PDB file of C-alpha atoms in Angstrom:
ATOM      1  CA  UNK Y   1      14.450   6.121  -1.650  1.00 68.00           C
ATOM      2  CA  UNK Y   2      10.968   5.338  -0.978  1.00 86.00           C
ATOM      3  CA  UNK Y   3       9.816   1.946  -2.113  1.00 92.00           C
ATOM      4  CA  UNK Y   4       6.413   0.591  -1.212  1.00 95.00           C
ATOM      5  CA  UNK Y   5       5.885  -3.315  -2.192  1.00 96.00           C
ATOM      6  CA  UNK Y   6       2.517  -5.000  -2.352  1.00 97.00           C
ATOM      7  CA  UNK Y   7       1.926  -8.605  -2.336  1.00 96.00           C
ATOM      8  CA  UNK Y   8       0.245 -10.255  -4.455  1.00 96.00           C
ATOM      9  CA  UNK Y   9       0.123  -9.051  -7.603  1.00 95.00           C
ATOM     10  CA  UNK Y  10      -2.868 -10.156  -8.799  1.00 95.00           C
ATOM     11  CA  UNK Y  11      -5.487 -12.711  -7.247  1.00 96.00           C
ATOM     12  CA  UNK Y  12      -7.963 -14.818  -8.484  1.00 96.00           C
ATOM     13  CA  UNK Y  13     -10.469 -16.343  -5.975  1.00 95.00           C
ATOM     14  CA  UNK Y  14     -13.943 -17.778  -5.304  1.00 96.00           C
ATOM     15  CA  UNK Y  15     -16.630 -16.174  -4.161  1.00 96.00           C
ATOM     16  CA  UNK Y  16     -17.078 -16.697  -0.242  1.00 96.00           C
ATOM     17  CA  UNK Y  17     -13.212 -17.021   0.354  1.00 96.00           C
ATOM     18  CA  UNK Y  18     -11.262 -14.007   2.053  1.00 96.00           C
ATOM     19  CA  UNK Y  19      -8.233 -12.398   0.359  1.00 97.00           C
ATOM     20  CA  UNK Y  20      -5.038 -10.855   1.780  1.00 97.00           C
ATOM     21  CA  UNK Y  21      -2.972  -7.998   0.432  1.00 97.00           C
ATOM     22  CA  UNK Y  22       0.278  -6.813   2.083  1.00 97.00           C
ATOM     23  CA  UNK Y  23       1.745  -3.772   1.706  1.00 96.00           C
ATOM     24  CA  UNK Y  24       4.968  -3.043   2.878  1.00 95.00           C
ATOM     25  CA  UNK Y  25       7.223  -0.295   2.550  1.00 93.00           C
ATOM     26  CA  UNK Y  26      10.934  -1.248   2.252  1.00 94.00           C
ATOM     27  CA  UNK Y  27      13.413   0.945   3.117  1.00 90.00           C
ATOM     28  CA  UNK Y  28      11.525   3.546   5.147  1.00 89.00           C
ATOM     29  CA  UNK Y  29       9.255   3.460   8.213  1.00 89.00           C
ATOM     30  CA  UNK Y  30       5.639   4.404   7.921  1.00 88.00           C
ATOM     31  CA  UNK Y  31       3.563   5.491  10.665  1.00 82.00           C
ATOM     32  CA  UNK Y  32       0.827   6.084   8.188  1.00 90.00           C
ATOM     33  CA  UNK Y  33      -0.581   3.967   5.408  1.00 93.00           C
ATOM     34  CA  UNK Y  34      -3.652   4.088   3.121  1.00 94.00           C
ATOM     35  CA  UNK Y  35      -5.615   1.782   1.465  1.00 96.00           C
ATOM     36  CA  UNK Y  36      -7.352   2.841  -2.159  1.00 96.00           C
ATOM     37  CA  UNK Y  37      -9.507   1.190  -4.436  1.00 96.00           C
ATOM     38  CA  UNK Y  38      -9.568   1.621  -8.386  1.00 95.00           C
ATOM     39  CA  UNK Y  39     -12.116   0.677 -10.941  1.00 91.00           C
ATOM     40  CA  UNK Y  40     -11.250   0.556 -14.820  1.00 88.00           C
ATOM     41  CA  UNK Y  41     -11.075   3.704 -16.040  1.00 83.00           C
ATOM     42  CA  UNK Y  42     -11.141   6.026 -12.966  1.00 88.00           C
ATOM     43  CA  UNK Y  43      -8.982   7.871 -10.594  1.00 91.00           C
ATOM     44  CA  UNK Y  44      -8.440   6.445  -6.930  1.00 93.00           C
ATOM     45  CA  UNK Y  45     -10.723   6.497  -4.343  1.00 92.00           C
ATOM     46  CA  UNK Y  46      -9.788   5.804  -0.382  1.00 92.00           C
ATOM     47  CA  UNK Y  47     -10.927   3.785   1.621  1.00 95.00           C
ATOM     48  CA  UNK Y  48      -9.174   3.735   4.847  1.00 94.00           C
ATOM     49  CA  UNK Y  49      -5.983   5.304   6.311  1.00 92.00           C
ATOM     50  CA  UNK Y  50      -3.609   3.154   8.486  1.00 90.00           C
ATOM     51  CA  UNK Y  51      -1.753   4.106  11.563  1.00 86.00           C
ATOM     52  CA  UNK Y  52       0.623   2.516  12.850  1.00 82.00           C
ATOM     53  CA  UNK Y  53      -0.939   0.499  16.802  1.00 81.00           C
ATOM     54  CA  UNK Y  54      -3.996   1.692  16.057  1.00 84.00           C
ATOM     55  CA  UNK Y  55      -7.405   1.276  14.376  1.00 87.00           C
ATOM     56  CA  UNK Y  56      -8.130   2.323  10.622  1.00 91.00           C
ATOM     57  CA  UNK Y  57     -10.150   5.125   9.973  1.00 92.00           C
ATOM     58  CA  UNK Y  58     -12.828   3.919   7.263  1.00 94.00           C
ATOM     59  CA  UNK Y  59     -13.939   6.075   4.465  1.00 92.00           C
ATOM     60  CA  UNK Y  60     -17.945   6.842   4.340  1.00 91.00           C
ATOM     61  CA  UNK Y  61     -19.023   3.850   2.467  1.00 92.00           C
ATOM     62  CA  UNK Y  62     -16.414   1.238   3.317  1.00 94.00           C
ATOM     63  CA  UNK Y  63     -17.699  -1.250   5.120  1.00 93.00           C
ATOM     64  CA  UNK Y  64     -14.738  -2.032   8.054  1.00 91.00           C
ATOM     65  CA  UNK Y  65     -15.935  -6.081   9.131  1.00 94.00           C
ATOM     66  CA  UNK Y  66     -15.639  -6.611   5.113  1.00 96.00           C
ATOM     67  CA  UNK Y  67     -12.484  -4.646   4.749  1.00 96.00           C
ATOM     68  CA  UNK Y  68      -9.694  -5.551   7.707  1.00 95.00           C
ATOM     69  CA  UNK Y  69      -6.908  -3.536   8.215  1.00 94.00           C
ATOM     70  CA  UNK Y  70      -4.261  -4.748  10.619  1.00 91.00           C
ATOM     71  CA  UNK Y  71      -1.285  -1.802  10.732  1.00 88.00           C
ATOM     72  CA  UNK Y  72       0.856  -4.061  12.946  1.00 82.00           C
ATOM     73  CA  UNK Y  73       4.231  -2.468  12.281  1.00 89.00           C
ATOM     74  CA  UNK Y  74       6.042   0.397  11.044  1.00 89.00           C
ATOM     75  CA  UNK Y  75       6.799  -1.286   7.890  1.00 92.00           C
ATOM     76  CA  UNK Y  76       3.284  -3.302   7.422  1.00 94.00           C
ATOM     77  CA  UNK Y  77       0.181  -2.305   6.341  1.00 94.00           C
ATOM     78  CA  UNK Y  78      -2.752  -5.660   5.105  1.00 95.00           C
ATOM     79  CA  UNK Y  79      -5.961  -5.747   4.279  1.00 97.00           C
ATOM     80  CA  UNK Y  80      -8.345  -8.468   3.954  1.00 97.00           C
ATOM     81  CA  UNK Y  81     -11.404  -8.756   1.947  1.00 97.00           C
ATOM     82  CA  UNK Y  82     -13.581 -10.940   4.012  1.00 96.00           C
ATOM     83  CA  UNK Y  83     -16.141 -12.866   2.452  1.00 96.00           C
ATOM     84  CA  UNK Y  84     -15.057 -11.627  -1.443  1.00 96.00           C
ATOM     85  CA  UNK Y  85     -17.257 -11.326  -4.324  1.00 96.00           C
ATOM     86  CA  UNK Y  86     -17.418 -10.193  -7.871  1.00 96.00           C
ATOM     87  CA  UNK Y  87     -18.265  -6.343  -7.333  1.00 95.00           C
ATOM     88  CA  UNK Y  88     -15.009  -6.483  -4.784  1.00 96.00           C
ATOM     89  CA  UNK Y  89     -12.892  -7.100  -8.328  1.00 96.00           C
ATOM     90  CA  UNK Y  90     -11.179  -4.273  -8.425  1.00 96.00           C
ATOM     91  CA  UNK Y  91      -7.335  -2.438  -8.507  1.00 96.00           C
ATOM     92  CA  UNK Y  92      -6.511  -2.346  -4.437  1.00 97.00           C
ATOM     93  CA  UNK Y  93      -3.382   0.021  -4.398  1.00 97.00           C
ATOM     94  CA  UNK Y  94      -1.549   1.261  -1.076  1.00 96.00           C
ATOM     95  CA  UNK Y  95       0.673   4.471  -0.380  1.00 95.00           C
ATOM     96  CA  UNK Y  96       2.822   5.071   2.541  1.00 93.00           C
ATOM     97  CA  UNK Y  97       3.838   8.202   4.185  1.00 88.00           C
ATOM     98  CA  UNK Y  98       7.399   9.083   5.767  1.00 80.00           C
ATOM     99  CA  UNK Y  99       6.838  10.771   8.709  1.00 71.00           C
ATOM    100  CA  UNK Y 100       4.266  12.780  10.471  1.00 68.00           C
ATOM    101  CA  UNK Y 101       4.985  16.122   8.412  1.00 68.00           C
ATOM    102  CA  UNK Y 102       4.064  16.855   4.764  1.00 68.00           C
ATOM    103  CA  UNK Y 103       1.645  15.153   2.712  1.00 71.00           C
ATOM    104  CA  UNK Y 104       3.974  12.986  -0.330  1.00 80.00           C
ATOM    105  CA  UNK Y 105       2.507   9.857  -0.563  1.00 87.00           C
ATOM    106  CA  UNK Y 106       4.255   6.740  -1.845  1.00 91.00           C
ATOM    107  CA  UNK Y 107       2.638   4.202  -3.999  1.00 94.00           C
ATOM    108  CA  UNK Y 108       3.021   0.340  -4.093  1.00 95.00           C
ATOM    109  CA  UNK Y 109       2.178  -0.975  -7.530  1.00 95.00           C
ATOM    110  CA  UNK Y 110      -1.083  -2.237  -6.366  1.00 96.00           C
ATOM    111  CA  UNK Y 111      -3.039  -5.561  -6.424  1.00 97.00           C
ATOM    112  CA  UNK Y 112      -5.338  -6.839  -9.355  1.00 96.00           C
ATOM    113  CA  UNK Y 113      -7.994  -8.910  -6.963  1.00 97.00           C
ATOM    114  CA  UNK Y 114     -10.648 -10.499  -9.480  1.00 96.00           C
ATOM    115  CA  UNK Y 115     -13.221 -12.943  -7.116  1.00 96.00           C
ATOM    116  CA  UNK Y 116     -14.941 -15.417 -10.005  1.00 95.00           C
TER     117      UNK Y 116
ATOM    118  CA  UNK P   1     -15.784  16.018   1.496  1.00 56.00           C
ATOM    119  CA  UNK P   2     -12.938  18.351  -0.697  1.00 62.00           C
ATOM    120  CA  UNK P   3     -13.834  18.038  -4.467  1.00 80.00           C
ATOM    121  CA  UNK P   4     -11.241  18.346  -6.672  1.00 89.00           C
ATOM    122  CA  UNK P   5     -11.769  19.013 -10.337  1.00 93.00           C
ATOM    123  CA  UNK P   6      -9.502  17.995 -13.441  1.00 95.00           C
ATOM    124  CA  UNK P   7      -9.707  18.499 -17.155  1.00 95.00           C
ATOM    125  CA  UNK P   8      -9.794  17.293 -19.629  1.00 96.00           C
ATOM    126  CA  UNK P   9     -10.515  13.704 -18.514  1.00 94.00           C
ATOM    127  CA  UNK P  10      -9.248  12.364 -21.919  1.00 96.00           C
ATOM    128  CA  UNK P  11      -6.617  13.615 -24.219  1.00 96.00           C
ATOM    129  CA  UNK P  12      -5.324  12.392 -27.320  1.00 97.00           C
ATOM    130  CA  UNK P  13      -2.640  14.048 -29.254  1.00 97.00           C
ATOM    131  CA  UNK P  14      -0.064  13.721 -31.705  1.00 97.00           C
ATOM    132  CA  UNK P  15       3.891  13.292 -31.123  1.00 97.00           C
ATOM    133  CA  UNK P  16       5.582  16.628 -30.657  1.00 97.00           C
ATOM    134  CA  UNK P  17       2.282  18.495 -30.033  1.00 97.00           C
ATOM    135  CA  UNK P  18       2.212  20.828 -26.264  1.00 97.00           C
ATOM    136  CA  UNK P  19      -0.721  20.353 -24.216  1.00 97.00           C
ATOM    137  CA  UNK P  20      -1.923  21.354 -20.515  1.00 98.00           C
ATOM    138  CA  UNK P  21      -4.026  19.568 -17.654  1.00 98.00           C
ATOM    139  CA  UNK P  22      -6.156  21.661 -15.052  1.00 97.00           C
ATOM    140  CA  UNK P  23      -6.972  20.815 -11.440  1.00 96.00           C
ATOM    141  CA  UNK P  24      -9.066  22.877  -9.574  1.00 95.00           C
ATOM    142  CA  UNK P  25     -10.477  23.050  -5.958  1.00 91.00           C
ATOM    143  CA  UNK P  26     -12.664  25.847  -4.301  1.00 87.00           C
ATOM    144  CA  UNK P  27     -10.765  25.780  -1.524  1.00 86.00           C
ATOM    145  CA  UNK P  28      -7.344  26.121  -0.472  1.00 89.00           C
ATOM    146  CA  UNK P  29      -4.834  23.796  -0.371  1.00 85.00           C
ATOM    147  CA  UNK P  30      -1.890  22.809   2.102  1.00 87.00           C
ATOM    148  CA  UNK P  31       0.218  20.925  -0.592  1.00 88.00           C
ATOM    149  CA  UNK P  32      -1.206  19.193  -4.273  1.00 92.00           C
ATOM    150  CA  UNK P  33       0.904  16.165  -5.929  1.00 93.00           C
ATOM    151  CA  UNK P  34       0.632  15.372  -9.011  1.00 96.00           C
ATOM    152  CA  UNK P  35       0.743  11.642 -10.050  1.00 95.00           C
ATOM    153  CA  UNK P  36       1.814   9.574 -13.075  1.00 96.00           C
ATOM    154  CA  UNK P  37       0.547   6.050 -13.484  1.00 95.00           C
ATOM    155  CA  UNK P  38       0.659   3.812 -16.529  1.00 92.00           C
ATOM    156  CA  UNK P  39      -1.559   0.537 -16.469  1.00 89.00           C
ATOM    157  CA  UNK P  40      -1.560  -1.707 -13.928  1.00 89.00           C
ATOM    158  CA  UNK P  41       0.536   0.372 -11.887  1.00 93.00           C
ATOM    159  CA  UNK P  42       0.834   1.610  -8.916  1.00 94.00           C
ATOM    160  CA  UNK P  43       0.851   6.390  -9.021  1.00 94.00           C
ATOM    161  CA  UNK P  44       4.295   7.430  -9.215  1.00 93.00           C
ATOM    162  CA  UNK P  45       5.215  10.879  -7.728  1.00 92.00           C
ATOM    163  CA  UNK P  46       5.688  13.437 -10.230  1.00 95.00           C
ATOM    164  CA  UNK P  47       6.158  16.837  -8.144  1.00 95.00           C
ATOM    165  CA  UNK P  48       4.391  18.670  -4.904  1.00 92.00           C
ATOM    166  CA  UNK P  49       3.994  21.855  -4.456  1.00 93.00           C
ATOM    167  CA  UNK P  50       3.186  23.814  -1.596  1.00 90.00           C
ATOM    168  CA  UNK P  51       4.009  27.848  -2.518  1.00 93.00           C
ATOM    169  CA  UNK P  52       1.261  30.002  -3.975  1.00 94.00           C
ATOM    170  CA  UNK P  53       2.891  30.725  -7.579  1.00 95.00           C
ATOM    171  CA  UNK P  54       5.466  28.297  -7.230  1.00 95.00           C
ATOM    172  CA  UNK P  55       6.693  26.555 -10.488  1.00 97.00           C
ATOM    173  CA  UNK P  56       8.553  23.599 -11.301  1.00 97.00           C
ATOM    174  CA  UNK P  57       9.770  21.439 -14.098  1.00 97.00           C
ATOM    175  CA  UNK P  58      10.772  18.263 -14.636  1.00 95.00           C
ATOM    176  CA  UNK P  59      12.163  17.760 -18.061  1.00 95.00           C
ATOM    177  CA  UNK P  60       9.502  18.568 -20.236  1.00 97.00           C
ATOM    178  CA  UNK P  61       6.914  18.829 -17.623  1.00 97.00           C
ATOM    179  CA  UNK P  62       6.219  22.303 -16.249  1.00 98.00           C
ATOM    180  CA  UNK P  63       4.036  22.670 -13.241  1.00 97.00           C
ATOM    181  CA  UNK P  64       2.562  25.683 -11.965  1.00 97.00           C
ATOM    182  CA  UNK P  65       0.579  26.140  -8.310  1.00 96.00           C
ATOM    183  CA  UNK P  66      -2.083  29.622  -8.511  1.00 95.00           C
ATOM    184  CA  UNK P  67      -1.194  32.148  -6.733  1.00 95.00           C
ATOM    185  CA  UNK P  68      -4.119  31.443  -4.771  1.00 93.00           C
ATOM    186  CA  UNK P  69      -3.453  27.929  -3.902  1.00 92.00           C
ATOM    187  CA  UNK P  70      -6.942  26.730  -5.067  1.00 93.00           C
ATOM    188  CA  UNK P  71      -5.587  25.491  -8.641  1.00 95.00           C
ATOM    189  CA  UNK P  72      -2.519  23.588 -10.553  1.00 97.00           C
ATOM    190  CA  UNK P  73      -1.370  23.025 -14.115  1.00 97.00           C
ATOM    191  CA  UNK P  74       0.674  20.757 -15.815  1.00 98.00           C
ATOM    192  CA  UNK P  75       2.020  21.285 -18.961  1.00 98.00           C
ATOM    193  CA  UNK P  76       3.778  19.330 -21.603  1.00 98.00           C
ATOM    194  CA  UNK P  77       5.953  20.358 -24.501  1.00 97.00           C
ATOM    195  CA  UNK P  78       6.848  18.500 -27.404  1.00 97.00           C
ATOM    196  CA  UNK P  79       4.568  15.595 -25.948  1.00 97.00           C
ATOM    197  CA  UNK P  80       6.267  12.083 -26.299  1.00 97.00           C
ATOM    198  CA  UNK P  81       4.240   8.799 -27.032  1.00 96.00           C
ATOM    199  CA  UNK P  82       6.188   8.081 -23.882  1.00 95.00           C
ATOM    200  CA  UNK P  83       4.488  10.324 -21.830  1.00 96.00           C
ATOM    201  CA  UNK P  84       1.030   8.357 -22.242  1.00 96.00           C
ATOM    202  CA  UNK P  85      -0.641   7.290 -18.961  1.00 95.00           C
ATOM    203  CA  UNK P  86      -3.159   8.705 -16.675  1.00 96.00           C
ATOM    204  CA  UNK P  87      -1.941  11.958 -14.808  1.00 97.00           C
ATOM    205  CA  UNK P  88      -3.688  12.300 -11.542  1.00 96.00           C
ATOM    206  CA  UNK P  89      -3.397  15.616  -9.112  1.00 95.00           C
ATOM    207  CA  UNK P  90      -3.951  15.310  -5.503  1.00 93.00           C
ATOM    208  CA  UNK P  91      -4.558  17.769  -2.858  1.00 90.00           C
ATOM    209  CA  UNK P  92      -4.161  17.727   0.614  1.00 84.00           C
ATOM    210  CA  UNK P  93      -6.564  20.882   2.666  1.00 76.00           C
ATOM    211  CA  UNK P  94      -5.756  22.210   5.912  1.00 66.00           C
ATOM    212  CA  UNK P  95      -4.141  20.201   8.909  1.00 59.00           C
ATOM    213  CA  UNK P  96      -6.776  17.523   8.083  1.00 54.00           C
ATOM    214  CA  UNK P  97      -5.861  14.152  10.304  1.00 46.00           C
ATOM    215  CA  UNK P  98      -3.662  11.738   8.629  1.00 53.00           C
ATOM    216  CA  UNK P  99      -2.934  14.230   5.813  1.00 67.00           C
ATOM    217  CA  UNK P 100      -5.013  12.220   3.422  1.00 78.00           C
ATOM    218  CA  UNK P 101      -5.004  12.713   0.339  1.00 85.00           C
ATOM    219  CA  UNK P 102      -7.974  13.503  -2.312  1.00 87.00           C
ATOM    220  CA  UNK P 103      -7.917  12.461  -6.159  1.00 91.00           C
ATOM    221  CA  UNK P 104      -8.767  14.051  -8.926  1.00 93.00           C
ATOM    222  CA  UNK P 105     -11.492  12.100 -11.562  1.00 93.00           C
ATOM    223  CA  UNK P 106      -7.645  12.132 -13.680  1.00 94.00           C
ATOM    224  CA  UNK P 107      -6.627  12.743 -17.482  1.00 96.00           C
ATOM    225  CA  UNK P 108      -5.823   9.947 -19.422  1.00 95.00           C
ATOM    226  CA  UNK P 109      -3.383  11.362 -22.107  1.00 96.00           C
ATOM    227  CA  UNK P 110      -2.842   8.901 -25.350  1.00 96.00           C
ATOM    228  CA  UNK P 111       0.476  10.309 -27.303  1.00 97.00           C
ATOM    229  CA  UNK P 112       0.197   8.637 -31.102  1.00 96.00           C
ATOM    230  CA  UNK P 113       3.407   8.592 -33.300  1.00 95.00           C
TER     231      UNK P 113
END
């Protein structure tokens, strides 16, 4: 199988707080993870891809001090929104590769984050 | 930046009726996925193909790769209103780093009874 879990579900929070989303893949290891964003009504969009000891490559656009991304194991992908507010309401949704070769990604069920 | 084009964006059809999605690039690619995802869901894998002409199915789901490479189809027979959702291709170009993938805008298929 390959199951990718994200945690939580859905978030409400204040403006001004930060938010964390895990993402974890469950019965595979994943030396590569991204990190996409989805507004009502549209397709995904990227924002960063994971690797595994290293630092996230950022999307043009993404701003990396608002969007963390630690990739501290090969099961473990987060990202924090730092300093949230209402435009960063959105559908945050993470995939997971296998391995190195091919290009199948595998989806988590994603994250409804809505900052009040 | 790869674009990659789909149509229609919306579709809505009746129960039993056969219909077809496009996605189209003006380059080449490596592999293309093509997604499933219902509301508030995460994309689930459908099918990838990688072979120039290559054709699979999946039930009552037939996808097709150009022999090119540069364009996919998906088509539907006897359409279910199970089969609602937003269908989503995704392309992958070259030995690009990471082997990220790019979206496209999606079709969002309604199946009435």
């Amino acid at each position: 199988g390959a199951v990718v879990s994200q945690h939580p579900s859905w978030v409400i929070c204040k403006s001004g707080t930060s938010v964390k989303i895990e993402c974890r893949s469950l019965d595979f290891q994943a030396t590569t993870m991204f990190w996409y964003r989805q507004f009502p009504k549209q397709s995904l969009m990227l924002m960063a891809t994971s690797n595994e000891g290293s630092k996230a490559t950022y999307e043009q656009g993404v701003e990396k001090d608002k969007f963390l991304i630690n990739h501290a194991s090969l099961t473990l992908s987060t990202l924090t929104v730092t300093s949230a507010h209402p435009e960063d309401s959105s559908f945050y949704i993470c995939s997971a590769k296998k391995g190195p070769q091919g290009n199948e990604q595998f989806f988590g069920p994603g994250t409804r984050l809505t900052v009040l | 930046t790869q674009l990659l084009e789909q149509s229609p964006q919306f579709l809505s059809i009746q129960e039993g009726e056969n219909l077809t999605v496009y996605c189209n690039s003006s380059s080449v690619f490596s592999s293309l996925q093509w997604y499933r995802q219902e509301p508030g869901e995460g994309p689930v894998l459908l099918v990838t193909v990688v072979t120039g002409g290559e054709v699979k199915k999946l039930k009552r789901l037939t996808f097709q790769f150009g022999d090119a490479r540069k364009d996919s189809s998906l088509h539907i027979t006897a359409a279910q209103p199970g089969d609602t959702g937003l269908y989503l291709c995704a392309g992958a170009w070259g030995n690009n780093a990471g082997n990220m993938l790019t979206f496209g805008g999606g079709t969002r298929l309604m199946v009435k009874p």
